[in-house]
Short mmCIF file of C-alpha atoms in Angstrom, two decimals:
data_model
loop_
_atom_site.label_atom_id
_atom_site.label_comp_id
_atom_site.label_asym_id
_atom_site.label_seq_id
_atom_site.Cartn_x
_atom_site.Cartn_y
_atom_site.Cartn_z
CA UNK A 1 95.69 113.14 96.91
CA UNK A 2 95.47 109.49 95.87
CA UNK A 3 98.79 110.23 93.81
CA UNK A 4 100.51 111.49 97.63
CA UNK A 5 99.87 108.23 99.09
CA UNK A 6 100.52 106.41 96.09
CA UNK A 7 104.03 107.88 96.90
CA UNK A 8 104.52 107.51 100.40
CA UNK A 9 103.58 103.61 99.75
CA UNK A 10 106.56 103.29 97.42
CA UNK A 11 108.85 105.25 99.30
CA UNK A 12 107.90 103.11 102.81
CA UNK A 13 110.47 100.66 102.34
CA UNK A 14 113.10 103.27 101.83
CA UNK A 15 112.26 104.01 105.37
CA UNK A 16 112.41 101.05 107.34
CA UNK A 17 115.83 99.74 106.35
CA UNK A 18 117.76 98.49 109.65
CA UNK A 19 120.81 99.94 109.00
CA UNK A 20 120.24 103.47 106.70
CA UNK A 21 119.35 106.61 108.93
CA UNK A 22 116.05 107.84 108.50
CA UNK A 23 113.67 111.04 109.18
CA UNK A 24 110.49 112.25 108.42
CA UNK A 25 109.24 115.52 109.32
CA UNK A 26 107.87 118.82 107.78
CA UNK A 27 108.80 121.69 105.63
CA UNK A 28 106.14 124.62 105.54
CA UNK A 29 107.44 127.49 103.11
CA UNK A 30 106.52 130.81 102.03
CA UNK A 31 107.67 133.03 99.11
CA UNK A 32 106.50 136.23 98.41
CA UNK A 33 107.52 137.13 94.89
CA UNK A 34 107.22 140.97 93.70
CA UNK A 35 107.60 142.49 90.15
CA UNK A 36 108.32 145.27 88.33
CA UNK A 37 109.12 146.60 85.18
CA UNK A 38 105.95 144.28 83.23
CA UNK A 39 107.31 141.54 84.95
CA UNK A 40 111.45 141.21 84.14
CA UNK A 41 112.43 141.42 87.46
CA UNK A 42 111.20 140.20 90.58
CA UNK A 43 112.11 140.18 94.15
CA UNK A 44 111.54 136.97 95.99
CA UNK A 45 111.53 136.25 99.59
CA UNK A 46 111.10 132.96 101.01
CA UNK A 47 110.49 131.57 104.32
CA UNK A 48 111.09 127.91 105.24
CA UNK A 49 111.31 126.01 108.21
CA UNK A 50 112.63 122.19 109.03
CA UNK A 51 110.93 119.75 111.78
CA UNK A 52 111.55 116.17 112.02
CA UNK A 53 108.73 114.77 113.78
CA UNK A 54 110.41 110.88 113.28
CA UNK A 55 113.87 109.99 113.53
CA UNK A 56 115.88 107.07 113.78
CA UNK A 57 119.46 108.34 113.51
CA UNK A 58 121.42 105.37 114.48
CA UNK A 59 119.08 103.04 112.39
CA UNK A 60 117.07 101.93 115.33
CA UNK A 61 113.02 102.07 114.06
CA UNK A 62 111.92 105.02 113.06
CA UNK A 63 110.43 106.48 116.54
CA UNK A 64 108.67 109.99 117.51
CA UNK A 65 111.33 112.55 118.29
CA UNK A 66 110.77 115.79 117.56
CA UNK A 67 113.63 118.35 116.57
CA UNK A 68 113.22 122.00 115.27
CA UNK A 69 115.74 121.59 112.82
CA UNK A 70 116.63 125.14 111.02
CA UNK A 71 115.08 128.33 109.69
CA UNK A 72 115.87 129.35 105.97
CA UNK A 73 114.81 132.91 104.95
CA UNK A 74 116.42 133.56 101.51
CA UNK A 75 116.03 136.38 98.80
CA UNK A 76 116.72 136.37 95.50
CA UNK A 77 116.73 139.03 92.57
CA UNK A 78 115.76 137.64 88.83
CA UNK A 79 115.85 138.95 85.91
CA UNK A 80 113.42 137.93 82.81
CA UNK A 81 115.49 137.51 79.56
CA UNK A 82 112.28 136.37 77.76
CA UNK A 83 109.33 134.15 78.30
CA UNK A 84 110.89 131.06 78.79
CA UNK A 85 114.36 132.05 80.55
CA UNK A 86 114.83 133.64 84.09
CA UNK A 87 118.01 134.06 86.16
CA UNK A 88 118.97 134.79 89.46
CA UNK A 89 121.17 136.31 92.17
CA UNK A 90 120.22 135.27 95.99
CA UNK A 91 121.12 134.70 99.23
CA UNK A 92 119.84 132.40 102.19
CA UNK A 93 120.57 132.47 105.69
CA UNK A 94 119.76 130.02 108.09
CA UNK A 95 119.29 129.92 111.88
CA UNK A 96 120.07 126.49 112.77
CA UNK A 97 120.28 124.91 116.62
CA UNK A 98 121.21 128.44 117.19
CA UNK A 99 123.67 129.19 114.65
CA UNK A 100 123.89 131.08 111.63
CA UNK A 101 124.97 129.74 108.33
CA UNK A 102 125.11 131.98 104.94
CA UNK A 103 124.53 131.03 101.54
CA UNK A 104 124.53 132.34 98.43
CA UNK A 105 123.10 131.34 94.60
CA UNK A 106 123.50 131.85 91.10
CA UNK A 107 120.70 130.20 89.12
CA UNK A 108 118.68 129.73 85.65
CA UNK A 109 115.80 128.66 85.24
CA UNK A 110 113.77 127.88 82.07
CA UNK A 111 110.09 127.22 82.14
CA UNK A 112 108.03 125.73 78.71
CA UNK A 113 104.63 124.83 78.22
CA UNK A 114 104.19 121.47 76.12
CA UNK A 115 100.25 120.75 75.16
CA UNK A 116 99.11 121.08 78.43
CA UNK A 117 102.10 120.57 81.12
CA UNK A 118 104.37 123.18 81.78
CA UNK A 119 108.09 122.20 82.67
CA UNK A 120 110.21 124.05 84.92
CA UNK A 121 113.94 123.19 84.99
CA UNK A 122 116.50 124.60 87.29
CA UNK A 123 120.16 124.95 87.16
CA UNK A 124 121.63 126.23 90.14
CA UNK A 125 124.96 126.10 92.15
CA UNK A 126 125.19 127.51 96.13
CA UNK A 127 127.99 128.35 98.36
CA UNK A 128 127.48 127.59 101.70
CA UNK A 129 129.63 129.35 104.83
CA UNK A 130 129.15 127.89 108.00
CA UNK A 131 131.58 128.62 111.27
CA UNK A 132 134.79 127.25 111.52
CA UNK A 133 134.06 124.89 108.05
CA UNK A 134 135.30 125.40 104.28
CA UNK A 135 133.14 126.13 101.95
CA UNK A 136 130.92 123.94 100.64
CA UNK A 137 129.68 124.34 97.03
CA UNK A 138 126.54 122.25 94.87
CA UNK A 139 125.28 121.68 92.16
CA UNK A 140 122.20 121.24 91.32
CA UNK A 141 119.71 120.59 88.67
CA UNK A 142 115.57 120.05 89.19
CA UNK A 143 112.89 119.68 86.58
CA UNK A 144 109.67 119.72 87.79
CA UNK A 145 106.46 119.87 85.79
CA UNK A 146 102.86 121.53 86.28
CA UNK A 147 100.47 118.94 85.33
CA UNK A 148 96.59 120.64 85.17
CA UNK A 149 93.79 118.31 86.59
CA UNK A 150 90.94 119.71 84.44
CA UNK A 151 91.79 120.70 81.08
CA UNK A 152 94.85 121.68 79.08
CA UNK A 153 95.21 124.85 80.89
CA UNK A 154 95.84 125.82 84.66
CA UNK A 155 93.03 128.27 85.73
CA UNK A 156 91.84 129.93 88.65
CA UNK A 157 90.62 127.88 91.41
CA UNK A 158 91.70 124.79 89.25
CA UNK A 159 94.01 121.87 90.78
CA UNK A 160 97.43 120.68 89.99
CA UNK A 161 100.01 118.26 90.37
CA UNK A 162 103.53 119.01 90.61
CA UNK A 163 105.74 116.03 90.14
CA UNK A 164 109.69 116.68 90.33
CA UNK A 165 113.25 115.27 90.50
CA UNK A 166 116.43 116.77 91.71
CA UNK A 167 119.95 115.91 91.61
CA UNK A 168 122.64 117.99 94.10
CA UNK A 169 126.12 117.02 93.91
CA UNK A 170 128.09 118.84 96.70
CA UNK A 171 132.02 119.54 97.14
CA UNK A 172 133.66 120.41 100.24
CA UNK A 173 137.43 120.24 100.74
CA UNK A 174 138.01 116.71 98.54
CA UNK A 175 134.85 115.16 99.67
CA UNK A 176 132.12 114.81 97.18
CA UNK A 177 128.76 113.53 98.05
CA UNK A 178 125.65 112.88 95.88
CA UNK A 179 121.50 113.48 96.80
CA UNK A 180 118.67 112.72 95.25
CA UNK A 181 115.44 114.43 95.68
CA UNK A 182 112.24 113.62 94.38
CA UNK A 183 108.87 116.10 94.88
CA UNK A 184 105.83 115.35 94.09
CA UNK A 185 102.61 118.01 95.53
CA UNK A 186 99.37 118.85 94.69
CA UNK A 187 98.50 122.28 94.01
CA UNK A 188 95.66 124.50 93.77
CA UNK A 189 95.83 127.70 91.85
CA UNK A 190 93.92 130.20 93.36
CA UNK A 191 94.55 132.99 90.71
CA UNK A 192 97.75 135.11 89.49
CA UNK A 193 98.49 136.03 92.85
CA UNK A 194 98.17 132.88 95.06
CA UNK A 195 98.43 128.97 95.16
CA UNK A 196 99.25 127.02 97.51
CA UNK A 197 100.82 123.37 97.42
CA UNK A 198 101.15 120.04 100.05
CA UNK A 199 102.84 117.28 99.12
CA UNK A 200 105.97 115.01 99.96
CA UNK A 201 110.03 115.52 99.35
CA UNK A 202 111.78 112.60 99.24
CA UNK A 203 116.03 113.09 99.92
CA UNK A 204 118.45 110.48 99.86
CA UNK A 205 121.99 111.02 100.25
CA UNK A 206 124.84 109.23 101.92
CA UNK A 207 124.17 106.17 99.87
CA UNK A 208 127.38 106.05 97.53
CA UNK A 209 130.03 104.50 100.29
CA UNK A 210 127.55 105.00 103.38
CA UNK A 211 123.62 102.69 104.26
CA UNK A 212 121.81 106.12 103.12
CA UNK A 213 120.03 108.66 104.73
CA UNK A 214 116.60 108.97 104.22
CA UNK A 215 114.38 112.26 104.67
CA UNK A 216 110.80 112.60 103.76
CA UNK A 217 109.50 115.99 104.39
CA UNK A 218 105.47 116.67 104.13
CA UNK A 219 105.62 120.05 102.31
CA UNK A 220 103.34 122.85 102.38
CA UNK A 221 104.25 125.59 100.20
CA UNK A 222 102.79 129.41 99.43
CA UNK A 223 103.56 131.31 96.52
CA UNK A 224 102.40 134.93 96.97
CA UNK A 225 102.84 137.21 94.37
CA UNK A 226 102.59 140.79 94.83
CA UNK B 1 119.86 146.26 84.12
CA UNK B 2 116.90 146.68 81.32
CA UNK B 3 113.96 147.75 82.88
CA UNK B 4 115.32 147.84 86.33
CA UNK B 5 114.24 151.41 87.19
CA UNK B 6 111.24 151.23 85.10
CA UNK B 7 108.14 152.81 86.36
CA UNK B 8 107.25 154.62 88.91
CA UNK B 9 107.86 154.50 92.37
CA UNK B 10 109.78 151.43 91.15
CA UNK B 11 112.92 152.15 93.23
CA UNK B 12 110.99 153.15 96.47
CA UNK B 13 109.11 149.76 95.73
CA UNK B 14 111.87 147.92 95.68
CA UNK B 15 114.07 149.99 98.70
CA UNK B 16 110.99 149.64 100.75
CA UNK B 17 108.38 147.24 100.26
CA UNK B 18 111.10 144.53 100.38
CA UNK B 19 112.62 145.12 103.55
CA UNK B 20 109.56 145.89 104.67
CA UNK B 21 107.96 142.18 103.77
CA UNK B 22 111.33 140.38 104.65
CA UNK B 23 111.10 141.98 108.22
CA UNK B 24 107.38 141.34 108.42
CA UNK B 25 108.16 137.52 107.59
CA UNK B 26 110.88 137.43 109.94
CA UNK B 27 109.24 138.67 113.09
CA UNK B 28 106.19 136.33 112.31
CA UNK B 29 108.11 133.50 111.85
CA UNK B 30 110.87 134.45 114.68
CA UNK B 31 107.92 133.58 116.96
CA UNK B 32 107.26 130.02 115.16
CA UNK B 33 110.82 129.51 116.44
CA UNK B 34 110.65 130.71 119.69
CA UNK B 35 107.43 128.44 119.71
CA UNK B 36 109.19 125.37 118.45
CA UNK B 37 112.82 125.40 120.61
CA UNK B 38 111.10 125.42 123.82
CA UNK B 39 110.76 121.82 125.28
CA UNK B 40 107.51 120.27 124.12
CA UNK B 41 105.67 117.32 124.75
CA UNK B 42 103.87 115.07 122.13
CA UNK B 43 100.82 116.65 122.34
CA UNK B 44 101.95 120.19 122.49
CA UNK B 45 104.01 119.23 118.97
CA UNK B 46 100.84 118.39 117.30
CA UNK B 47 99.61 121.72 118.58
CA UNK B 48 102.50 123.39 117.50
CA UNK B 49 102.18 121.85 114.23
CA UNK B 50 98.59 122.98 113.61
CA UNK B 51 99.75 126.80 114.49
CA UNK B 52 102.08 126.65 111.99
CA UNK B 53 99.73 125.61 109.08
CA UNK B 54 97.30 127.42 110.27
CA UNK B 55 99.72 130.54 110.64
CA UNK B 56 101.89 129.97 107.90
CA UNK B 57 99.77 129.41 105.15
CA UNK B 58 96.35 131.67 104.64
CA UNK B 59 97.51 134.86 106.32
CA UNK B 60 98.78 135.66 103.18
CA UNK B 61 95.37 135.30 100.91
CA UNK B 62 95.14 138.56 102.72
CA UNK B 63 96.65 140.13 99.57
CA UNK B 64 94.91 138.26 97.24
CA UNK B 65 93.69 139.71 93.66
CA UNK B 66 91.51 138.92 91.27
CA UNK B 67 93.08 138.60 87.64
CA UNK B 68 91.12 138.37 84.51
CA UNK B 69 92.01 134.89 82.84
CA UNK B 70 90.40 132.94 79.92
CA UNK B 71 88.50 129.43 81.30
CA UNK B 72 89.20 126.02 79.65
CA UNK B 73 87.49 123.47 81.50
CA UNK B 74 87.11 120.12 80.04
CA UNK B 75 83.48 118.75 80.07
CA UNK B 76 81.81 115.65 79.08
CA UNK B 77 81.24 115.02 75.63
CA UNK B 78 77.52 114.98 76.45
CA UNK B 79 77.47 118.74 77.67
CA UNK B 80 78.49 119.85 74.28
CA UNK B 81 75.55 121.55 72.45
CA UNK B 82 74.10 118.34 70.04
CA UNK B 83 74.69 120.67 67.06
CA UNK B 84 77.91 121.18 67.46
CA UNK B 85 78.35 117.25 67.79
CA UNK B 86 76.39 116.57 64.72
CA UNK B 87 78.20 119.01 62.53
CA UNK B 88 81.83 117.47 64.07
CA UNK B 89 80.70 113.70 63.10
CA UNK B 90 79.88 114.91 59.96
CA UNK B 91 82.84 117.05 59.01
CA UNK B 92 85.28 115.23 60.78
CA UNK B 93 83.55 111.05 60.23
CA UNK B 94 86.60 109.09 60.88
CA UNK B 95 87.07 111.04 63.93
CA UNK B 96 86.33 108.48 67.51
CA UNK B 97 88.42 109.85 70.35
CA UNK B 98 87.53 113.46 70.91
CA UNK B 99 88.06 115.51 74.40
CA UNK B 100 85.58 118.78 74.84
CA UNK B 101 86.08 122.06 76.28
CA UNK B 102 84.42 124.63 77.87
CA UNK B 103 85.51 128.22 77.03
CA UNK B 104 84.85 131.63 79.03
CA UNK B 105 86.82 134.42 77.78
CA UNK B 106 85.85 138.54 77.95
CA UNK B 107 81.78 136.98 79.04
CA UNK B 108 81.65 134.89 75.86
CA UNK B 109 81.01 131.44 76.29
CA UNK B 110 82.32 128.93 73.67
CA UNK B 111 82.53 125.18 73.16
CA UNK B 112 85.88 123.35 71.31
CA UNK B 113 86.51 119.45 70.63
CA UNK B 114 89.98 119.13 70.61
CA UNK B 115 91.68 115.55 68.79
CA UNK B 116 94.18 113.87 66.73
CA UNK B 117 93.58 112.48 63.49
CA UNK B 118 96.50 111.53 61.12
CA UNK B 119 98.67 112.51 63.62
CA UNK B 120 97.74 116.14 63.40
CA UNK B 121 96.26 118.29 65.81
CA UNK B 122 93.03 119.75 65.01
CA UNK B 123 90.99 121.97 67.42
CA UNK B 124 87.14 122.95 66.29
CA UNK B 125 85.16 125.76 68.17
CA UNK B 126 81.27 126.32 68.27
CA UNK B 127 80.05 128.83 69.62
CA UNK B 128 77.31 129.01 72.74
CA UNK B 129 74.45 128.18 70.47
CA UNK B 130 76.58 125.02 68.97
CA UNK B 131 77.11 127.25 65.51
CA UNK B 132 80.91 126.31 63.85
CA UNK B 133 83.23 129.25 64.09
CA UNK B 134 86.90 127.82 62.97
CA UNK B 135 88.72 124.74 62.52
CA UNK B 136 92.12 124.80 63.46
CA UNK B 137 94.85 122.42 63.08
CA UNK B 138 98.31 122.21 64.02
CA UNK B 139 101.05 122.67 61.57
CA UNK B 140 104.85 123.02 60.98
CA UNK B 141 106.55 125.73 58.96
CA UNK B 142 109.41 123.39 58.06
CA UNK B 143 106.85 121.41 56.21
CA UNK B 144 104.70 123.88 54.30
CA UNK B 145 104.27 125.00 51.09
CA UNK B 146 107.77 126.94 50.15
CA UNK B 147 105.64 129.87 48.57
CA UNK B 148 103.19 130.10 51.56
CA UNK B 149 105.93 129.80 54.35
CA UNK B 150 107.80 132.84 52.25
CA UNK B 151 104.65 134.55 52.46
CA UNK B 152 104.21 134.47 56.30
CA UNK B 153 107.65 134.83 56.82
CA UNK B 154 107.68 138.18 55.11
CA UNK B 155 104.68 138.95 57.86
CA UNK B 156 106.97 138.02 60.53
CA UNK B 157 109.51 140.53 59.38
CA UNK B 158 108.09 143.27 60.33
CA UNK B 159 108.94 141.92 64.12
CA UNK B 160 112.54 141.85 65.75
CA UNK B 161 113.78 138.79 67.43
CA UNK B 162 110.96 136.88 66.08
CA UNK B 163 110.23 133.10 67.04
CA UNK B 164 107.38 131.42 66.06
CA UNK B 165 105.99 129.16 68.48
CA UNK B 166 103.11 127.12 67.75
CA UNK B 167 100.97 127.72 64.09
CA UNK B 168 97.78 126.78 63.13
CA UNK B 169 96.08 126.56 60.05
CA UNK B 170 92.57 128.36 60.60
CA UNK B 171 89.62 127.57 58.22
CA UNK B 172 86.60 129.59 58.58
CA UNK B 173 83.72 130.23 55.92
CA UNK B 174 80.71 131.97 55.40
CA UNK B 175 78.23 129.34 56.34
CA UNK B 176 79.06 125.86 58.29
CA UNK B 177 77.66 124.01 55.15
CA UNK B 178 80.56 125.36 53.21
CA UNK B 179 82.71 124.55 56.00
CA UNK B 180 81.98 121.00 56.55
CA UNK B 181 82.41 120.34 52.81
CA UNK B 182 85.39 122.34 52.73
CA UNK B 183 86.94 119.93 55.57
CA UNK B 184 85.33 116.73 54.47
CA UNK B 185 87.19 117.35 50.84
CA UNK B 186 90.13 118.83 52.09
CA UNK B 187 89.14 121.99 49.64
CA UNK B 188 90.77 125.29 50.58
CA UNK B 189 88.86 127.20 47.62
CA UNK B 190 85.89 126.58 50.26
CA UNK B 191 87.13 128.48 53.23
CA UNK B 192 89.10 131.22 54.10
CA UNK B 193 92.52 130.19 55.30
CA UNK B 194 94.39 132.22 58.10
CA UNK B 195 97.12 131.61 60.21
CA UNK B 196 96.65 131.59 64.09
CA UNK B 197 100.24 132.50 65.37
CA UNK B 198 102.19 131.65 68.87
CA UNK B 199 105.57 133.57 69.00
CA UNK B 200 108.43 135.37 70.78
CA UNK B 201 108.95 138.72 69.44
CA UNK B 202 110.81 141.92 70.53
CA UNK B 203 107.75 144.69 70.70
CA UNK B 204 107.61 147.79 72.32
CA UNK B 205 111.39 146.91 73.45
CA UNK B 206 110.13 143.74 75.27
CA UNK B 207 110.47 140.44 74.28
CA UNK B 208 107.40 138.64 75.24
CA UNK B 209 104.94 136.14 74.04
CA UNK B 210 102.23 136.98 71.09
CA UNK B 211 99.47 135.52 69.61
CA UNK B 212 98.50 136.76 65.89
CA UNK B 213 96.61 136.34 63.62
CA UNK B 214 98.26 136.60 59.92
CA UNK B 215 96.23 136.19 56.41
CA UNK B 216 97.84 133.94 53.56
CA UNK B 217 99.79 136.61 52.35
CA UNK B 218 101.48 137.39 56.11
CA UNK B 219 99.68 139.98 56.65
CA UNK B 220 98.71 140.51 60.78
CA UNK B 221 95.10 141.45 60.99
CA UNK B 222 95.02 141.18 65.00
CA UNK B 223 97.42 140.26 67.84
CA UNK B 224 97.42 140.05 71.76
CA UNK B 225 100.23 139.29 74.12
CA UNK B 226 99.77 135.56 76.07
CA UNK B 227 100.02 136.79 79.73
CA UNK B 228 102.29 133.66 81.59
CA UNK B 229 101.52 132.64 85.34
CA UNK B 230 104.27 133.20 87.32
CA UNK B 231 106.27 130.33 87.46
CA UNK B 232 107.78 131.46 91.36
CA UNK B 233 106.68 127.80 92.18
CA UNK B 234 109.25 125.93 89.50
CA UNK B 235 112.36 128.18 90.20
CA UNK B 236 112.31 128.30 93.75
#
């Protein structure tokens, strides 16, 4: 937990600039992962939901506004080429201030275990279709890693951390923007089937020709698997 | 699509239990929205909030199953049977930064210092009572013995697609006493050497992860597929 704050402290002054906008809210998630076939494909369904609870979006001080920002329920088929490589077909849509936006994503993923941390990296690019707007496509790349907190393996009812950085490059008509997210969460693995996670992402975005934009989401995350 | 339609009931798993979930997860979280886009006050926010985590995240633990998994927890140095902390300062003298481990795997209870010395890896086990079992240290194939590495490699043959992962040297003998002078001399005629294997390897037309156990001469005396956690929470 200490690590969390540790965090939030550095990322404060992100936050108060004058002039960038700013938000913090949360971003609860499900996924419910089933698998078949010893484990080379899997079904995943996730559920995730945007609030700002602070917002300061003409870069007044941050002040207490709430705003139910979307709903994201995606699903996504993988396939298991071999222990360490995964990819994946999926689609997400998105109820948002009462409109529906579609996405889809191609992705591959490759997870390693070093002594005791296992890395997770994540190449992915999305199309997004919203009404009456070309299309807008990313690119993205994360690497996260699965740090255990007692010993050199993860077990059951053990803790984690789960540090992260991603980098999304998006395209839309000639326009070509750039964000920045960094994760970090604790975890706790409750065994093959369940863990759970809480912990902070950090976006920034709009900061190449624009003041920035600064989100900081508290996440909590569930990872089911059937 | 390898493995696709594998098993059975696999399609009616898929055709059903999906949609099934996905609708499930829909309704219960089309009334989080409902919930959230009415007008609310500060307080009723915060209360909103709380329904959400409270909703959102342990109504699944309802599906929850138990898994049978090998333990590793680290423990202090001082919960380590005195034995087996004798017999490592002995064996291993110029060793001073060592991290212990608590084992549970299949109801058998086991103790293992695990440290660097020379810049290789070496990882001792004891067993409950604080008796020496194996020493085990890390090595590279690229930088063994040409005759020994043709040796094992004609043991991995046997296996398509074959990668080897991690290898350790394993030295075992028939008493500790042997042991111990077999490590503190760096004497091989001591102990009986066998190689403890981590690898990718196509079997039973799956490629998965392995751990064997080879002899000198690359023969595999035992092996047992590494079972991964599900790694749902880096890819998505």
């Amino acid at each position: 937990m200490r690590q969390v704050f540790l965090i939030l402290l550095l990322i404060a002054p992100f936050l108060s600039q004058s002039q960038s906008r700013s938000s913090i809210g949360l971003l609860p998630s499900v996924s419910v992962t089933h698998s078949w076939a010893d484990k080379t494909w899997r079904l995943t369904g996730q559920l995730q939901s945007m609030q700002a609870v602070w917002n300061n979006p003409g870069g007044e001080p941050l002040a207490f506004d709430y705003d139910y920002i979307r709903t994201d329920l995606t699903m996504a088929l993988s396939y298991r080429s071999n222990p360490h490589w995964s990819f994946a077909l999926g689609q997400m849509t998105r109820l948002s201030r009462g409109e529906l936006v579609y996405r889809i994503f191609q992705q591959a993923s490759f997870a390693t275990r070093g002594q005791s941390v296992r890395w997770g990296h994540r190449f992915r690019t999305d199309q997004t279709f919203e009404p009456e707007e070309n299309i807008i496509t990313r690119l993205r790349y994360r690497v996260s890693a699965e740090v255990p907190l007692n010993g050199q393996d993860l077990n059951k009812g053990e803790w984690y951390l789960k540090p992260g950085i991603e980098q999304v490059v998006r395209f839309q008509n000639d326009s070509v923007g750039w964000e920045q997210r960094f994760l970090g969460a604790i975890g706790h693995y409750l065994n093959a089937g369940n863990k759970f996670e809480i912990g902070v992402d950090y976006r920034l975005d709009d900061f190449v020709e624009g003041p920035g934009r600064h989100r900081l989401w508290t996440t909590f995350s569930y990872y089911l698997n059937l | 699509m390898p493995g696709f339609f594998q098993g059975t009931g696999a399609f009616l798993r898929i055709g059903l239990s999906g949609p099934f979930l996905s609708m499930l997860i829909i309704n219960h979280f089309y009334q989080f929205v409902v919930i959230l886009q009415q007008k609310p006050s500060k307080l009723k926010v915060m209360k909103r909030i709380l329904i959400i985590c409270m909703l959102c995240l342990p109504a699944a633990t309802v599906f929850a199953q138990e898994v049978k998994q090998e333990l590793e927890q680290r423990i202090d140095a001082r919960l380590a049977p005195e034995k087996a902390r004798q017999w490592l300062k002995e064996a291993f003298p110029k060793v001073s930064k060592c991290k212990w481990y608590l084992e549970r795997s299949g109801g058998i209870t086991s103790y293992e210092a695990k440290f660097k010395l020379k810049g290789i890896r070496y990882s001792v086990e004891f067993n409950r009572e604080g008796l020496i079992e194996d020493v085990e240290k890390r090595v590279r194939l690229d930088k063994m013995e040409s005759d020994q590495r043709g040796r094992l490699y004609l043991g991995f043959a046997q296996f398509d697609k074959f990668k080897a992962i991690k290898v350790q040297e394993q030295w075992t003998a028939s008493t500790p006493l042997r042991l111990k002078q077999a490590i503190a001399g760096n004497d091989p005629k001591l102990a009986t050497i066998r190689y403890e294997v981590e690898f990718m390897a196509m079997i039973d037309e799956k490629y998965s992860l392995w751990e064997g156990l080879f002899t000198q001469d690359g023969k595999l005396l035992s092996r047992r597929k590494i079972v991964s956690r599900p790694t749902d929470n880096l890819d998505y």
